[in-house]
Amino acid sequence: MLSELLKNLNKELRPENTHQTWRFQTFLQMVAENPAVALRDIFQIFTDMVQYYACENGKCNLSNGLMQIENVNLERIFVDDCEEPFFFDSLFANKFIKLINGFKQGVQNTNIFLFEGPPGSGKSTFLNNLLEKFEKYTQLPEGVTYQTAWKVPTYKIHKSLNRFLEDFLQQDQSNFAEINQKTDDFNPKNGDKSDSSKNFPKKDLPDVVQFVCPNHDHPILHIPKAHRLDFLKKLIPDIDFLHQLTTQKEYEWVQKEESCSVCSAFYDALLEKLGEHSAVWDMIFVKKVHFNRKYSEGISIYNPGDNFIEMPLKNTTIQHQINQLFRNEEVQYTYSHLAKTNNGIYALMDIKENNIKRLMHLHGIISDGVHKVDFLEEKIKSLFFGSVNPADKQHYEYTPSFKDRIITINVPYILDYGIEVRIYLNKFGNEIRKAFLPNVLENIAKIIVATRLHKESPIIRQWLRQPARYHKHLDKDFLLLKMELYAGNVPAWLSEEDAKKYDDKIRKDLIQESEQEGKKGFSGRQSLNVFNALFTKYSKNEKIITMQMVENYFLKKGKIHDEIPDGFVESLVEMYDFKVMQEMKESIYAYNQEKIQTDIQNYVVSINFEHETSIFNPYTKIEIPISETHFGEFEAIILGINATWGEKIQFRQNTRTEYVSQTLAQEINMQGKSLLETAQYKKLFEKYTHNLKNNALLPHITNETFRRALQDYQTHNFNAYDQRLRQDVTQLINNLQTKFQYTEEGAKQVCVYAWDKGLLKKY
């Protein structure tokens, strides 16, 4: 049993072949077949990684800059399969996508990108998750990228090899690979040992000198730069790709870059010995880059306390073999620690302590892409990332030459209350939602987010000319509205006029304004502590946590609570109360569409016959009694019970005129519509149902029996109430559950809360 389990596990854990190599000629065929994959530098492969994870089928509209990113799911990078998820709002998502678009355009490869945010904003988690996904991507077939490897049979350099073996290889070059499949190179043990061994210069020189380029040189760089573009034009049949290659900035590197100092010196030394470029190309092999953060291969992350390495890196074994191969010391196998992330990612986690030195050391490299290693000139093209606290900017912000080389991306505290709720659920478990009445958990998040926002918003004040009309939905500083807009929501309660004014310009200005927000207030860690304290306090009694409990908790005096803007909690509670009443009205309202249709059609027809005792309605096929009572019942709902006699007469005249001149004459007689399809009917239907809903709770405003019936619901005592009251309470409780996700106990609790607080009278 155990043996079988281990055998199956072994199959699942079959290691990736990271040592696979291809001949240079084979690689060029790969370039011809799929140039978009074979010809990628670090900026292109990083962009492709984001596309791969975030876009369905790798294709999407990355950004329109208006908090409405289409078909993009960045959670696949920062949340899914991450040990510690990084939750972000749409504002940050737009900034990140804008950054990636810059990579794709190839205009930002001489910069360092610093993600700046206050302590507790999650910038370190963001960077760790980003690099983790990049490393995983490079292990996939879609994420493959290539580097140069050298394999030089020593017999080709030292001409004293047994003539028989040389002739043998010339007769059938294909046997070369078969002699030694593992290295794809010649092994003299298969030849004449007695003759060949004495012809090799020294016993410590292996039959094959081989090494991987320490700078991860792309293999295409070994085609001489002057001939490279013309060669690729003849090699690649894809016309569309060739157009990109010759016109787009992201492919400039293919035409302009050269191999590293180690490879170029090695290439020149081989060319001098062999006399033919083709003979040198036979010794170039191509290997997949194996990005590995643990060993700083392709990805290096430095923490402030990590030792700063400045001395050159060398491999004495390889250096000795190269010296023996050429019998000189002209080729120096020397490189810096930066070479390990050349065409990779170099990241500084917090700019402090030793990372200050590292940043200063990058100064010239970021500007010119080159630096000295001993006497060698080493070219570096890496993706430089870093995270920084605002207080640590002093270490570089006053260095003039850094100003145009450092690109800062803000990582503020979360400004979207919905994302803030997700953080609580992730930390404490989805089950905690059951401990709160609907909307209460979101309101806690709104209080937290309010501490992170500026009280002044010139953009909103300029946009909303009459904010007083929204007093049930707004606080005095417009923070509640701003939260909705930052979440990408345009509230339904805005007037049609104001909603239309919220155009692209207002959106862009608001996004620009948001750049200064989220730098103060409750940090991510503080918000979790505050939430935990509240939850612990009120969940002990095993009752559902209400808005009243939240209000009492946050209106306490104290250092933390003083950060909450004045009057915000009170405005939030008022908005919550209004929403609760709308839910209750919607739930208790008995929607009988057929009766409403009949009432409207009867009224519209009957007002044309005020002096008749009764008429036959051709639409409803029923006899209508003409009386002031008949008109008054309908008008009381449409106009309200306090409407004056003059208002009623004016309404009848307007309705009659519209019916005769527009509805009957135009829409019914000329356009062939039914009365139910006309604009007049639809307008009356909307107003009639709206007023019915608003007045649905009127009979229970001062009725103490209604409150007792709510508490007695689903008990033996509930049967003692009259049928109509039982019907109203049952419908109210059931609809609150089905329409608004209350539990039965929560529905009872919120209804009693509304009655006790006098909300039925107020709203």
mmCIF file with all atom_site columns, C-alpha atoms in Angstrom, residues 79-166:
data_model
loop_
_atom_site.group_PDB
_atom_site.id
_atom_site.type_symbol
_atom_site.label_atom_id
_atom_site.label_alt_id
_atom_site.label_comp_id
_atom_site.label_asym_id
_atom_site.label_entity_id
_atom_site.label_seq_id
_atom_site.pdbx_PDB_ins_code
_atom_site.Cartn_x
_atom_site.Cartn_y
_atom_site.Cartn_z
_atom_site.occupancy
_atom_site.B_iso_or_equiv
_atom_site.pdbx_formal_charge
_atom_site.auth_seq_id
_atom_site.auth_comp_id
_atom_site.auth_asym_id
_atom_site.auth_atom_id
_atom_site.pdbx_PDB_model_num
ATOM 1  C CA . VAL A 1 79  ? -5.312  36.492 -4.708  1.00 0.00 ? 79  VAL A CA 1
ATOM 2  C CA . ASP A 1 80  ? -5.777  33.043 -6.257  1.00 0.00 ? 80  ASP A CA 1
ATOM 3  C CA . ASP A 1 81  ? -3.394  30.351 -4.966  1.00 0.00 ? 81  ASP A CA 1
ATOM 4  C CA . CYS A 1 82  ? -1.498  32.901 -2.871  1.00 0.00 ? 82  CYS A CA 1
ATOM 5  C CA . GLU A 1 83  ? -0.466  32.060 0.674   1.00 0.00 ? 83  GLU A CA 1
ATOM 6  C CA . GLU A 1 84  ? -1.305  35.612 1.734   1.00 0.00 ? 84  GLU A CA 1
ATOM 7  C CA . PRO A 1 85  ? -3.708  37.273 -0.728  1.00 0.00 ? 85  PRO A CA 1
ATOM 8  C CA . PHE A 1 86  ? -3.240  40.883 -1.716  1.00 0.00 ? 86  PHE A CA 1
ATOM 9  C CA . PHE A 1 87  ? -6.654  42.511 -2.039  1.00 0.00 ? 87  PHE A CA 1
ATOM 10 C CA . PHE A 1 88  ? -6.856  45.660 -4.139  1.00 0.00 ? 88  PHE A CA 1
ATOM 11 C CA . ASP A 1 89  ? -9.471  48.103 -5.365  1.00 0.00 ? 89  ASP A CA 1
ATOM 12 C CA . SER A 1 90  ? -10.219 49.243 -8.911  1.00 0.00 ? 90  SER A CA 1
ATOM 13 C CA . LEU A 1 91  ? -8.170  52.411 -8.425  1.00 0.00 ? 91  LEU A CA 1
ATOM 14 C CA . PHE A 1 92  ? -5.015  50.410 -7.828  1.00 0.00 ? 92  PHE A CA 1
ATOM 15 C CA . ALA A 1 93  ? -5.887  47.948 -10.596 1.00 0.00 ? 93  ALA A CA 1
ATOM 16 C CA . ASN A 1 94  ? -5.984  50.822 -13.096 1.00 0.00 ? 94  ASN A CA 1
ATOM 17 C CA . LYS A 1 95  ? -2.584  52.070 -11.968 1.00 0.00 ? 95  LYS A CA 1
ATOM 18 C CA . PHE A 1 96  ? -1.059  48.628 -12.255 1.00 0.00 ? 96  PHE A CA 1
ATOM 19 C CA . ILE A 1 97  ? -2.480  48.004 -15.724 1.00 0.00 ? 97  ILE A CA 1
ATOM 20 C CA . LYS A 1 98  ? -1.268  51.419 -16.874 1.00 0.00 ? 98  LYS A CA 1
ATOM 21 C CA . LEU A 1 99  ? 2.215   50.430 -15.702 1.00 0.00 ? 99  LEU A CA 1
ATOM 22 C CA . ILE A 1 100 ? 2.061   47.146 -17.628 1.00 0.00 ? 100 ILE A CA 1
ATOM 23 C CA . ASN A 1 101 ? 0.957   48.961 -20.782 1.00 0.00 ? 101 ASN A CA 1
ATOM 24 C CA . GLY A 1 102 ? 4.143   51.008 -20.484 1.00 0.00 ? 102 GLY A CA 1
ATOM 25 C CA . PHE A 1 103 ? 6.216   47.815 -20.396 1.00 0.00 ? 103 PHE A CA 1
ATOM 26 C CA . LYS A 1 104 ? 4.555   46.515 -23.532 1.00 0.00 ? 104 LYS A CA 1
ATOM 27 C CA . GLN A 1 105 ? 5.312   49.743 -25.338 1.00 0.00 ? 105 GLN A CA 1
ATOM 28 C CA . GLY A 1 106 ? 8.970   49.417 -24.386 1.00 0.00 ? 106 GLY A CA 1
ATOM 29 C CA . VAL A 1 107 ? 9.257   52.961 -23.066 1.00 0.00 ? 107 VAL A CA 1
ATOM 30 C CA . GLN A 1 108 ? 10.172  52.278 -19.453 1.00 0.00 ? 108 GLN A CA 1
ATOM 31 C CA . ASN A 1 109 ? 13.222  50.017 -19.506 1.00 0.00 ? 109 ASN A CA 1
ATOM 32 C CA . THR A 1 110 ? 15.615  52.549 -17.926 1.00 0.00 ? 110 THR A CA 1
ATOM 33 C CA . ASN A 1 111 ? 13.725  53.052 -14.677 1.00 0.00 ? 111 ASN A CA 1
ATOM 34 C CA . ILE A 1 112 ? 13.249  51.563 -11.263 1.00 0.00 ? 112 ILE A CA 1
ATOM 35 C CA . PHE A 1 113 ? 9.629   51.105 -10.205 1.00 0.00 ? 113 PHE A CA 1
ATOM 36 C CA . LEU A 1 114 ? 8.981   51.795 -6.544  1.00 0.00 ? 114 LEU A CA 1
ATOM 37 C CA . PHE A 1 115 ? 5.650   50.819 -5.008  1.00 0.00 ? 115 PHE A CA 1
ATOM 38 C CA . GLU A 1 116 ? 5.103   53.410 -2.324  1.00 0.00 ? 116 GLU A CA 1
ATOM 39 C CA . GLY A 1 117 ? 2.602   53.054 0.479   1.00 0.00 ? 117 GLY A CA 1
ATOM 40 C CA . PRO A 1 118 ? 2.189   53.698 4.185   1.00 0.00 ? 118 PRO A CA 1
ATOM 41 C CA . PRO A 1 119 ? 2.951   50.890 6.661   1.00 0.00 ? 119 PRO A CA 1
ATOM 42 C CA . GLY A 1 120 ? 0.255   48.231 6.574   1.00 0.00 ? 120 GLY A CA 1
ATOM 43 C CA . SER A 1 121 ? -0.911  48.967 3.022   1.00 0.00 ? 121 SER A CA 1
ATOM 44 C CA . GLY A 1 122 ? 0.157   45.526 1.791   1.00 0.00 ? 122 GLY A CA 1
ATOM 45 C CA . LYS A 1 123 ? 2.878   46.627 -0.648  1.00 0.00 ? 123 LYS A CA 1
ATOM 46 C CA . SER A 1 124 ? 5.262   43.843 0.418   1.00 0.00 ? 124 SER A CA 1
ATOM 47 C CA . THR A 1 125 ? 2.508   41.244 -0.026  1.00 0.00 ? 125 THR A CA 1
ATOM 48 C CA . PHE A 1 126 ? 1.739   42.745 -3.428  1.00 0.00 ? 126 PHE A CA 1
ATOM 49 C CA . LEU A 1 127 ? 5.345   42.481 -4.598  1.00 0.00 ? 127 LEU A CA 1
ATOM 50 C CA . ASN A 1 128 ? 5.857   38.976 -3.219  1.00 0.00 ? 128 ASN A CA 1
ATOM 51 C CA . ASN A 1 129 ? 2.711   37.658 -4.901  1.00 0.00 ? 129 ASN A CA 1
ATOM 52 C CA . LEU A 1 130 ? 3.586   39.348 -8.174  1.00 0.00 ? 130 LEU A CA 1
ATOM 53 C CA . LEU A 1 131 ? 7.041   37.760 -8.284  1.00 0.00 ? 131 LEU A CA 1
ATOM 54 C CA . GLU A 1 132 ? 5.704   34.386 -7.199  1.00 0.00 ? 132 GLU A CA 1
ATOM 55 C CA . LYS A 1 133 ? 3.233   34.345 -10.102 1.00 0.00 ? 133 LYS A CA 1
ATOM 56 C CA . PHE A 1 134 ? 5.960   35.454 -12.497 1.00 0.00 ? 134 PHE A CA 1
ATOM 57 C CA . GLU A 1 135 ? 8.170   32.577 -11.396 1.00 0.00 ? 135 GLU A CA 1
ATOM 58 C CA . LYS A 1 136 ? 5.299   30.097 -11.859 1.00 0.00 ? 136 LYS A CA 1
ATOM 59 C CA . TYR A 1 137 ? 4.535   31.515 -15.282 1.00 0.00 ? 137 TYR A CA 1
ATOM 60 C CA . THR A 1 138 ? 8.102   30.985 -16.514 1.00 0.00 ? 138 THR A CA 1
ATOM 61 C CA . GLN A 1 139 ? 7.755   27.299 -15.649 1.00 0.00 ? 139 GLN A CA 1
ATOM 62 C CA . LEU A 1 140 ? 4.836   26.947 -18.058 1.00 0.00 ? 140 LEU A CA 1
ATOM 63 C CA . PRO A 1 141 ? 5.195   26.336 -21.817 1.00 0.00 ? 141 PRO A CA 1
ATOM 64 C CA . GLU A 1 142 ? 3.633   29.783 -22.370 1.00 0.00 ? 142 GLU A CA 1
ATOM 65 C CA . GLY A 1 143 ? 6.288   31.413 -20.203 1.00 0.00 ? 143 GLY A CA 1
ATOM 66 C CA . VAL A 1 144 ? 9.419   29.885 -21.708 1.00 0.00 ? 144 VAL A CA 1
ATOM 67 C CA . THR A 1 145 ? 12.365  32.181 -22.358 1.00 0.00 ? 145 THR A CA 1
ATOM 68 C CA . TYR A 1 146 ? 15.812  31.275 -23.632 1.00 0.00 ? 146 TYR A CA 1
ATOM 69 C CA . GLN A 1 147 ? 19.470  31.879 -22.826 1.00 0.00 ? 147 GLN A CA 1
ATOM 70 C CA . THR A 1 148 ? 22.850  31.017 -24.295 1.00 0.00 ? 148 THR A CA 1
ATOM 71 C CA . ALA A 1 149 ? 24.837  27.918 -23.348 1.00 0.00 ? 149 ALA A CA 1
ATOM 72 C CA . TRP A 1 150 ? 28.278  27.004 -24.723 1.00 0.00 ? 150 TRP A CA 1
ATOM 73 C CA . LYS A 1 151 ? 29.524  23.478 -25.455 1.00 0.00 ? 151 LYS A CA 1
ATOM 74 C CA . VAL A 1 152 ? 32.968  23.324 -27.003 1.00 0.00 ? 152 VAL A CA 1
ATOM 75 C CA . PRO A 1 153 ? 34.588  19.947 -27.782 1.00 0.00 ? 153 PRO A CA 1
ATOM 76 C CA . THR A 1 154 ? 38.256  20.440 -26.957 1.00 0.00 ? 154 THR A CA 1
ATOM 77 C CA . TYR A 1 155 ? 39.344  18.330 -29.924 1.00 0.00 ? 155 TYR A CA 1
ATOM 78 C CA . LYS A 1 156 ? 38.016  21.030 -32.284 1.00 0.00 ? 156 LYS A CA 1
ATOM 79 C CA . ILE A 1 157 ? 40.318  23.584 -30.708 1.00 0.00 ? 157 ILE A CA 1
ATOM 80 C CA . HIS A 1 158 ? 43.414  21.351 -30.322 1.00 0.00 ? 158 HIS A CA 1
ATOM 81 C CA . LYS A 1 159 ? 44.092  20.009 -33.816 1.00 0.00 ? 159 LYS A CA 1
ATOM 82 C CA . SER A 1 160 ? 46.275  17.066 -32.749 1.00 0.00 ? 160 SER A CA 1
ATOM 83 C CA . LEU A 1 161 ? 43.287  14.767 -32.317 1.00 0.00 ? 161 LEU A CA 1
ATOM 84 C CA . ASN A 1 162 ? 43.472  11.309 -33.909 1.00 0.00 ? 162 ASN A CA 1
ATOM 85 C CA . ARG A 1 163 ? 42.811  11.745 -37.664 1.00 0.00 ? 163 ARG A CA 1
ATOM 86 C CA . PHE A 1 164 ? 40.535  8.752  -37.747 1.00 0.00 ? 164 PHE A CA 1
ATOM 87 C CA . LEU A 1 165 ? 38.062  10.360 -35.367 1.00 0.00 ? 165 LEU A CA 1
ATOM 88 C CA . GLU A 1 166 ? 38.146  13.658 -37.225 1.00 0.00 ? 166 GLU A CA 1
#
